[in-house]
């Protein structure tokens, strides 16, 4: 037993010395190729075995013949190990270079094409992650382009919609100032209408800025969808009569929701006003509510004739007003963007899809527990 302990001790000392030298070598060569590191690891393994064997042989006073045999065997193993390590290192380096090349192309063209050659699991996982990152970046760039397009359209339309009423107000005020108006009362009514229009536009811009800044303050309370829809229908009744549009709200179930009553009434009013303006005379705008898969879904269906499929993804974008045939005489394309912002602030979702003769806007709100 004592001899075995001594052999183990001498082997440990010899192998430990080789391992320490290998650790120092790896630290010095840590910035070199991975092939060099693999060769060092193989050399350390063989050197540790050789050093331990020599230490034991010296301690056991083996004959020179036996020592030569052991040394030859270990040296042969060292050559094979180093050759294998270098071959493995070269394969890993080639795979790394392929991945570096693909990553370089990713930086230039913006899309990542994973290498087709087989690679170790870690490099394959890195390639998959780069592929997913490329997809996320592409989606982010697409969103950024869409937002930039919406911003440009919004600035253009806001500039036009502000300039028109301001020019009218200026002309009417100059006419009143120069006493060129036969009926000043009519001009005053028109000026008041233009001021109300401008005030509504500024209010929408302020609301949208709060939504985008994340500062929209909500005070949710448990309310009935029936009451919310009733208030919105009452507010839109005059506009519907003016356009000759029939409002239908018989399909509204008295379902409870936890929402900010003021903001959600604004959402429903925006949807109803948008639907009324795009529905021809004698048409119908229907509003309904139902429970679906643990959520409350409120829908507004109009008779606008439908929205082009290519425009459906942009309906809730800031500044979108659609084709000229759908563009209302007033407004800057902010109403539906506000709808989506308020609904998402309630952890809900706003969607739109075409139905026969028109389109349907759906608001999905979480059902209270």
Coordinates of N, CA and C in Angstrom, one line a residue, residues 106-301:
X106 N -23.1 39.4 -43.3 CA -24.3 39.9 -42.6 C -24.2 41.4 -42.3
X107 N -22.9 41.8 -41.9 CA -22.8 43.2 -41.7 C -22.9 44.1 -42.9
X108 N -22.5 43.5 -44.1 CA -22.5 44.3 -45.4 C -23.9 44.3 -46.0
X109 N -24.5 43.2 -46.2 CA -25.8 43.1 -46.9 C -27.0 43.1 -46.0
X110 N -26.8 42.9 -44.7 CA -27.9 42.9 -43.7 C -28.7 41.6 -43.6
X111 N -28.3 40.6 -44.3 CA -28.9 39.3 -44.1 C -27.9 38.2 -43.8
X112 N -28.2 37.3 -42.9 CA -27.2 36.3 -42.5 C -27.6 34.9 -43.2
X113 N -26.5 34.4 -43.9 CA -26.7 33.1 -44.5 C -25.8 32.1 -43.8
X114 N -26.4 31.2 -43.0 CA -25.6 30.2 -42.2 C -24.7 29.3 -43.1
X115 N -23.5 29.0 -42.7 CA -22.6 28.1 -43.4 C -23.3 26.8 -43.6
X116 N -23.1 26.1 -44.7 CA -23.7 24.8 -45.0 C -22.8 23.7 -44.5
X117 N -21.5 23.9 -44.3 CA -20.6 22.8 -43.8 C -20.9 22.5 -42.4
X118 N -20.8 21.2 -42.1 CA -21.0 20.7 -40.7 C -20.1 21.4 -39.7
X119 N -20.5 21.7 -38.5 CA -19.7 22.4 -37.5 C -20.0 21.9 -36.2
X120 N -19.1 22.1 -35.2 CA -19.4 21.7 -33.8 C -20.7 22.3 -33.3
X121 N -21.2 21.6 -32.2 CA -22.5 22.1 -31.7 C -22.5 23.5 -31.3
X122 N -21.4 24.0 -30.7 CA -21.4 25.4 -30.2 C -21.4 26.3 -31.3
X123 N -20.7 26.1 -32.4 CA -20.7 26.9 -33.6 C -22.0 26.9 -34.3
X124 N -22.6 25.7 -34.3 CA -23.9 25.6 -34.9 C -25.0 26.4 -34.2
X125 N -24.9 26.4 -32.8 CA -25.8 27.2 -32.0 C -25.6 28.7 -32.2
X126 N -24.3 29.1 -32.3 CA -24.0 30.5 -32.6 C -24.5 30.9 -34.0
X127 N -24.4 30.0 -35.0 CA -24.9 30.3 -36.3 C -26.4 30.5 -36.3
X128 N -27.1 29.6 -35.5 CA -28.6 29.7 -35.4 C -29.0 31.0 -34.7
X129 N -28.2 31.4 -33.7 CA -28.5 32.6 -33.0 C -28.3 33.9 -33.9
X130 N -27.2 33.8 -34.7 CA -27.0 34.9 -35.6 C -28.1 35.0 -36.7
X131 N -28.6 33.8 -37.1 CA -29.7 33.8 -38.0 C -31.0 34.4 -37.5
X132 N -31.2 34.1 -36.2 CA -32.4 34.7 -35.5 C -32.2 36.2 -35.3
X133 N -31.0 36.6 -35.0 CA -30.7 38.0 -34.9 C -30.9 38.7 -36.2
X134 N -30.5 38.1 -37.3 CA -30.7 38.7 -38.6 C -32.1 38.9 -38.9
X135 N -33.0 37.9 -38.6 CA -34.4 38.0 -38.8 C -35.0 39.1 -38.0
X136 N -34.6 39.2 -36.7 CA -35.1 40.3 -35.9 C -34.7 41.7 -36.4
X137 N -33.4 41.8 -36.8 CA -32.9 43.1 -37.4 C -33.7 43.4 -38.6
X138 N -34.0 42.4 -39.5 CA -34.7 42.7 -40.7 C -36.1 43.2 -40.4
X139 N -36.8 42.5 -39.4 CA -38.1 43.0 -39.0 C -38.0 44.4 -38.4
X140 N -37.0 44.6 -37.6 CA -36.8 46.0 -37.0 C -36.6 47.0 -38.1
X141 N -35.8 46.7 -39.1 CA -35.6 47.7 -40.2 C -36.9 48.0 -40.9
X142 N -37.7 46.9 -41.1 CA -39.0 47.1 -41.8 C -39.9 47.9 -41.0
X143 N -39.9 47.7 -39.7 CA -40.8 48.6 -38.8 C -40.3 50.0 -38.8
X144 N -38.9 50.2 -38.8 CA -38.4 51.5 -38.9 C -38.8 52.2 -40.2
X145 N -38.7 51.5 -41.3 CA -39.1 52.1 -42.6 C -40.5 52.5 -42.6
X146 N -41.4 51.6 -42.0 CA -42.8 51.9 -42.0 C -43.1 53.1 -41.1
X147 N -42.4 53.2 -39.9 CA -42.6 54.3 -39.0 C -42.1 55.6 -39.7
X148 N -41.0 55.5 -40.4 CA -40.5 56.7 -41.1 C -41.5 57.2 -42.2
X149 N -42.0 56.2 -42.9 CA -43.0 56.5 -43.9 C -44.2 57.2 -43.3
X150 N -44.7 56.6 -42.2 CA -45.8 57.2 -41.5 C -45.5 58.6 -41.0
X151 N -44.3 58.8 -40.5 CA -43.9 60.1 -40.0 C -44.0 61.1 -41.1
X152 N -43.4 60.8 -42.2 CA -43.4 61.7 -43.4 C -44.8 62.0 -43.8
X153 N -45.6 61.0 -43.9 CA -47.0 61.2 -44.3 C -47.7 62.1 -43.3
X154 N -47.5 61.8 -42.0 CA -48.2 62.6 -40.9 C -47.8 64.1 -41.0
X155 N -46.5 64.3 -41.2 CA -46.0 65.7 -41.2 C -46.6 66.4 -42.5
X156 N -46.6 65.7 -43.6 CA -47.2 66.3 -44.8 C -48.7 66.6 -44.6
X157 N -49.4 65.6 -44.1 CA -50.9 65.8 -43.9 C -51.2 66.8 -42.8
X158 N -50.5 66.8 -41.7 CA -50.7 67.8 -40.7 C -50.4 69.2 -41.2
X159 N -49.3 69.4 -42.0 CA -49.0 70.7 -42.5 C -50.1 71.2 -43.4
X160 N -50.7 70.3 -44.3 CA -51.8 70.6 -45.2 C -53.0 70.9 -44.4
X161 N -53.4 70.1 -43.4 CA -54.6 70.2 -42.7 C -54.6 71.4 -41.7
X162 N -53.4 71.9 -41.3 CA -53.3 73.1 -40.5 C -53.3 74.3 -41.4
X163 N -52.6 74.2 -42.5 CA -52.5 75.4 -43.4 C -53.9 75.8 -44.0
X164 N -54.7 74.8 -44.3 CA -56.0 75.1 -44.9 C -56.9 75.9 -44.0
X165 N -57.2 75.4 -42.7 CA -58.1 76.2 -41.9 C -57.5 77.5 -41.4
X166 N -56.1 77.5 -41.3 CA -55.5 78.8 -40.9 C -55.6 79.8 -42.0
X167 N -55.5 79.4 -43.3 CA -55.7 80.3 -44.4 C -57.1 80.8 -44.4
X168 N -58.1 79.9 -44.2 CA -59.5 80.3 -44.1 C -59.7 81.3 -43.0
X169 N -59.2 81.1 -41.8 CA -59.4 82.0 -40.7 C -58.8 83.3 -41.0
X170 N -57.6 83.3 -41.6 CA -57.0 84.6 -42.0 C -57.8 85.4 -43.0
X171 N -58.3 84.7 -44.0 CA -59.1 85.4 -45.0 C -60.4 86.0 -44.4
X172 N -61.1 85.2 -43.5 CA -62.3 85.6 -42.9 C -62.1 86.8 -42.0
X173 N -61.0 86.7 -41.2 CA -60.7 87.8 -40.2 C -60.4 89.1 -41.0
X174 N -59.6 89.0 -42.1 CA -59.3 90.2 -42.9 C -60.6 90.8 -43.5
X175 N -61.5 89.9 -43.9 CA -62.7 90.4 -44.5 C -63.6 91.1 -43.4
X176 N -63.6 90.5 -42.2 CA -64.4 91.2 -41.2 C -63.7 92.5 -40.8
X177 N -62.4 92.5 -40.7 CA -61.7 93.7 -40.3 C -61.9 94.8 -41.3
X178 N -62.0 94.5 -42.6 CA -62.2 95.5 -43.6 C -63.7 95.8 -43.9
X179 N -64.6 95.2 -43.1 CA -66.0 95.5 -43.3 C -66.5 95.1 -44.7
X180 N -66.0 94.0 -45.2 CA -66.4 93.5 -46.5 C -67.4 92.4 -46.4
X181 N -68.0 92.1 -45.3 CA -68.8 91.0 -45.1 C -70.3 91.5 -44.9
X182 N -71.2 90.9 -45.7 CA -72.6 91.3 -45.5 C -73.2 90.6 -44.3
X183 N -72.7 89.4 -44.0 CA -73.3 88.6 -42.9 C -72.2 88.2 -41.9
X184 N -71.8 89.1 -41.0 CA -70.7 88.7 -40.1 C -71.0 87.5 -39.2
X185 N -72.3 87.3 -38.9 CA -72.6 86.1 -38.0 C -72.2 84.8 -38.7
X186 N -72.5 84.7 -40.0 CA -72.1 83.5 -40.7 C -70.6 83.3 -40.7
X187 N -69.8 84.3 -40.8 CA -68.4 84.2 -40.8 C -67.9 83.8 -39.4
X188 N -68.6 84.3 -38.4 CA -68.2 84.0 -37.0 C -68.5 82.5 -36.8
X189 N -69.6 82.0 -37.3 CA -69.9 80.5 -37.2 C -68.8 79.7 -37.9
X190 N -68.4 80.1 -39.1 CA -67.4 79.4 -39.8 C -66.1 79.4 -39.1
X191 N -65.7 80.6 -38.6 CA -64.5 80.7 -37.8 C -64.5 79.8 -36.6
X192 N -65.6 79.7 -35.9 CA -65.7 78.9 -34.7 C -65.6 77.4 -35.1
X193 N -66.2 77.0 -36.2 CA -66.1 75.6 -36.7 C -64.6 75.3 -37.0
X194 N -63.9 76.2 -37.7 CA -62.5 76.0 -38.0 C -61.6 75.9 -36.8
X195 N -61.9 76.7 -35.8 CA -61.2 76.7 -34.5 C -61.4 75.3 -33.8
X196 N -62.7 74.9 -33.8 CA -63.0 73.6 -33.2 C -62.2 72.4 -33.9
X197 N -62.1 72.5 -35.2 CA -61.4 71.5 -36.0 C -59.9 71.5 -35.6
X198 N -59.4 72.7 -35.5 CA -57.9 72.8 -35.1 C -57.7 72.3 -33.7
X199 N -58.7 72.6 -32.8 CA -58.6 72.2 -31.4 C -58.6 70.7 -31.4
X200 N -59.5 70.0 -32.2 CA -59.6 68.6 -32.2 C -58.3 68.0 -32.7
X201 N -57.7 68.6 -33.7 CA -56.5 68.0 -34.3 C -55.3 68.1 -33.2
X202 N -55.2 69.2 -32.6 CA -54.2 69.4 -31.5 C -54.4 68.4 -30.4
X203 N -55.7 68.2 -30.0 CA -56.0 67.3 -28.9 C -55.5 65.9 -29.3
X204 N -55.8 65.5 -30.6 CA -55.4 64.2 -31.1 C -53.9 64.0 -31.0
X205 N -53.2 65.1 -31.5 CA -51.7 65.0 -31.5 C -51.2 64.9 -30.0
X206 N -51.8 65.6 -29.1 CA -51.3 65.5 -27.7 C -51.6 64.1 -27.2
X207 N -52.7 63.6 -27.5 CA -53.1 62.2 -27.0 C -52.1 61.2 -27.6
X208 N -51.8 61.3 -28.9 CA -50.9 60.4 -29.5 C -49.5 60.5 -29.0
X209 N -49.1 61.7 -28.7 CA -47.7 61.9 -28.1 C -47.6 61.3 -26.7
X210 N -48.7 61.3 -25.9 CA -48.7 60.7 -24.6 C -48.6 59.2 -24.8
X211 N -49.3 58.6 -25.8 CA -49.3 57.2 -26.0 C -47.9 56.7 -26.4
X212 N -47.3 57.5 -27.4 CA -45.9 57.1 -27.8 C -44.9 57.3 -26.7
X213 N -45.1 58.2 -25.8 CA -44.1 58.5 -24.8 C -44.4 57.5 -23.6
X214 N -45.4 56.8 -23.6 CA -45.7 55.8 -22.5 C -46.2 56.5 -21.3
X215 N -46.7 57.8 -21.4 CA -47.2 58.5 -20.2 C -48.7 58.6 -20.2
X216 N -49.4 57.8 -20.9 CA -50.9 57.7 -20.9 C -51.3 57.1 -19.5
X217 N -52.0 57.9 -18.8 CA -52.4 57.5 -17.4 C -53.8 57.0 -17.5
X218 N -54.0 55.7 -17.0 CA -55.3 55.0 -17.0 C -55.8 54.8 -15.6
X219 N -57.1 55.0 -15.5 CA -57.8 54.7 -14.2 C -58.8 53.6 -14.5
X220 N -58.4 52.4 -14.5 CA -59.4 51.3 -14.9 C -60.4 51.0 -13.8
X221 N -61.6 50.9 -14.1 CA -62.7 50.5 -13.2 C -63.5 49.4 -13.9
X222 N -64.3 48.7 -13.1 CA -65.1 47.6 -13.7 C -66.4 48.3 -14.3
X223 N -66.6 48.2 -15.6 CA -67.7 48.8 -16.3 C -68.4 47.7 -17.2
X224 N -69.6 48.0 -17.6 CA -70.3 47.2 -18.5 C -70.1 47.6 -20.0
X225 N -69.7 46.7 -20.9 CA -69.6 47.1 -22.3 C -70.9 47.7 -22.8
X226 N -72.0 47.3 -22.3 CA -73.3 47.8 -22.8 C -73.3 49.3 -22.5
X227 N -72.9 49.7 -21.3 CA -72.9 51.2 -21.0 C -71.9 51.9 -21.8
X228 N -70.7 51.4 -22.1 CA -69.7 52.1 -22.9 C -70.2 52.3 -24.3
X229 N -70.8 51.2 -24.9 CA -71.3 51.3 -26.2 C -72.5 52.3 -26.3
X230 N -73.3 52.3 -25.3 CA -74.4 53.2 -25.3 C -74.0 54.6 -25.3
X231 N -73.0 55.0 -24.5 CA -72.5 56.4 -24.5 C -71.9 56.7 -25.9
X232 N -71.1 55.8 -26.4 CA -70.5 56.1 -27.7 C -71.5 56.2 -28.8
X233 N -72.6 55.4 -28.8 CA -73.7 55.5 -29.8 C -74.4 56.9 -29.7
X234 N -74.6 57.3 -28.4 CA -75.3 58.5 -28.2 C -74.5 59.7 -28.7
X235 N -73.1 59.6 -28.6 CA -72.3 60.7 -29.0 C -72.2 60.7 -30.6
X236 N -72.3 59.6 -31.2 CA -72.2 59.5 -32.7 C -73.5 59.6 -33.4
X237 N -74.6 59.7 -32.7 CA -75.9 59.7 -33.3 C -76.1 60.9 -34.2
X238 N -75.7 62.1 -33.8 CA -75.9 63.3 -34.6 C -75.1 63.2 -36.0
X239 N -73.9 62.7 -35.9 CA -73.1 62.6 -37.1 C -73.7 61.5 -38.0
X240 N -74.3 60.4 -37.4 CA -74.9 59.4 -38.3 C -76.1 60.0 -39.0
X241 N -76.9 60.7 -38.3 CA -78.1 61.3 -38.9 C -77.7 62.3 -40.0
X242 N -76.7 63.0 -39.8 CA -76.2 64.0 -40.8 C -75.8 63.3 -42.1
X243 N -75.2 62.1 -42.0 CA -74.7 61.3 -43.1 C -75.8 60.3 -43.6
X244 N -76.9 60.2 -42.9 CA -77.9 59.3 -43.3 C -77.6 57.8 -43.1
X245 N -76.8 57.6 -42.0 CA -76.3 56.2 -41.7 C -77.1 55.7 -40.5
X246 N -77.4 54.5 -40.5 CA -78.2 53.8 -39.4 C -77.2 53.2 -38.5
X247 N -77.4 53.4 -37.2 CA -76.5 52.8 -36.2 C -77.3 51.6 -35.5
X248 N -76.6 50.5 -35.4 CA -77.2 49.3 -34.9 C -76.3 48.8 -33.7
X249 N -76.9 48.7 -32.5 CA -76.2 48.3 -31.4 C -76.9 47.2 -30.6
X250 N -77.8 46.5 -31.3 CA -78.6 45.5 -30.5 C -77.8 44.3 -30.1
X251 N -76.7 44.1 -30.8 CA -75.9 42.9 -30.4 C -74.9 43.0 -29.3
X252 N -75.1 44.0 -28.5 CA -74.1 44.3 -27.4 C -74.5 43.6 -26.2
X253 N -73.7 42.7 -25.7 CA -74.0 41.9 -24.5 C -73.5 42.7 -23.3
X254 N -74.2 42.7 -22.1 CA -73.7 43.4 -20.9 C -72.6 42.7 -20.3
X255 N -71.4 42.7 -20.9 CA -70.2 42.0 -20.4 C -69.4 42.9 -19.6
X256 N -68.8 42.5 -18.5 CA -68.0 43.4 -17.6 C -66.6 43.5 -18.2
X257 N -66.0 44.6 -18.1 CA -64.6 44.8 -18.5 C -64.0 45.8 -17.5
X258 N -62.6 45.7 -17.3 CA -61.9 46.7 -16.4 C -61.1 47.6 -17.3
X259 N -61.7 48.8 -17.6 CA -61.0 49.8 -18.5 C -61.2 51.2 -17.9
X260 N -60.4 52.1 -18.5 CA -60.6 53.5 -18.2 C -61.8 53.9 -19.1
X261 N -62.9 54.3 -18.4 CA -64.1 54.6 -19.1 C -64.0 55.7 -20.1
X262 N -63.3 56.8 -19.7 CA -63.1 57.9 -20.6 C -62.3 57.6 -21.9
X263 N -61.2 56.9 -21.7 CA -60.4 56.5 -22.8 C -61.0 55.5 -23.7
X264 N -61.7 54.5 -23.1 CA -62.4 53.5 -23.9 C -63.6 54.1 -24.7
X265 N -64.3 55.1 -24.1 CA -65.3 55.7 -24.8 C -64.8 56.5 -26.0
X266 N -63.6 57.1 -25.8 CA -62.9 57.8 -26.9 C -62.6 56.8 -28.1
X267 N -62.1 55.6 -27.7 CA -61.8 54.5 -28.7 C -63.0 54.2 -29.5
X268 N -64.1 53.9 -28.8 CA -65.3 53.5 -29.5 C -65.9 54.7 -30.4
X269 N -65.8 55.9 -29.9 CA -66.2 57.1 -30.6 C -65.4 57.2 -31.9
X270 N -64.1 57.0 -31.8 CA -63.2 57.1 -33.0 C -63.6 56.1 -34.0
X271 N -63.9 54.9 -33.6 CA -64.2 53.8 -34.5 C -65.6 54.1 -35.2
X272 N -66.5 54.6 -34.4 CA -67.9 54.9 -34.9 C -67.8 56.1 -35.9
X273 N -67.1 57.1 -35.6 CA -66.9 58.3 -36.5 C -66.3 57.8 -37.8
X274 N -65.2 57.0 -37.6 CA -64.5 56.6 -38.8 C -65.4 55.7 -39.7
X275 N -66.2 54.8 -39.1 CA -67.1 54.0 -39.8 C -68.2 54.8 -40.5
X276 N -68.8 55.8 -39.8 CA -69.9 56.6 -40.3 C -69.4 57.4 -41.5
X277 N -68.2 58.0 -41.5 CA -67.7 58.8 -42.6 C -67.4 58.0 -43.8
X278 N -67.2 56.7 -43.6 CA -66.8 55.8 -44.8 C -68.0 54.9 -45.2
X279 N -69.1 55.1 -44.6 CA -70.3 54.3 -45.0 C -71.3 55.2 -45.8
X280 N -71.7 54.8 -47.0 CA -72.6 55.6 -47.8 C -74.0 55.8 -47.1
X281 N -74.7 56.8 -47.6 CA -76.0 57.0 -47.0 C -76.9 55.8 -47.2
X282 N -77.8 55.6 -46.2 CA -78.7 54.5 -46.1 C -77.9 53.2 -45.7
X283 N -76.6 53.3 -45.4 CA -75.9 52.2 -44.9 C -76.0 52.0 -43.4
X284 N -75.4 50.9 -42.9 CA -75.5 50.6 -41.5 C -74.2 50.4 -40.9
X285 N -74.0 51.0 -39.7 CA -72.8 50.7 -38.9 C -73.3 50.0 -37.7
X286 N -72.7 48.7 -37.5 CA -73.2 47.9 -36.4 C -72.1 47.7 -35.4
X287 N -72.4 47.7 -34.1 CA -71.5 47.5 -33.1 C -72.0 46.3 -32.2
X288 N -71.1 45.4 -31.9 CA -71.5 44.3 -31.1 C -70.4 43.9 -30.1
X289 N -70.7 43.1 -29.1 CA -69.7 42.6 -28.1 C -70.0 41.2 -27.8
X290 N -69.0 40.4 -27.5 CA -69.2 39.0 -27.2 C -67.9 38.6 -26.4
X291 N -68.1 37.5 -25.6 CA -67.0 36.9 -24.9 C -66.4 35.8 -25.8
X292 N -65.1 35.8 -26.0 CA -64.4 34.8 -26.8 C -63.1 34.4 -26.2
X293 N -63.0 33.1 -25.9 CA -61.7 32.6 -25.4 C -61.1 33.4 -24.3
X294 N -62.0 33.6 -23.2 CA -61.5 34.3 -22.1 C -61.2 35.8 -22.3
X295 N -61.8 36.4 -23.3 CA -61.6 37.8 -23.6 C -62.9 38.4 -24.0
X296 N -63.0 39.7 -24.0 CA -64.2 40.4 -24.4 C -63.9 41.1 -25.8
X297 N -64.6 40.8 -26.8 CA -64.3 41.3 -28.1 C -65.4 42.3 -28.5
X298 N -65.1 43.5 -28.8 CA -66.0 44.5 -29.2 C -65.7 44.8 -30.7
X299 N -66.7 44.7 -31.5 CA -66.5 44.9 -33.0 C -67.4 46.0 -33.5
X300 N -66.8 46.7 -34.5 CA -67.6 47.8 -35.2 C -67.5 47.4 -36.7
X301 N -68.6 47.2 -37.3 CA -68.7 46.8 -38.7 C -69.3 47.9 -39.6

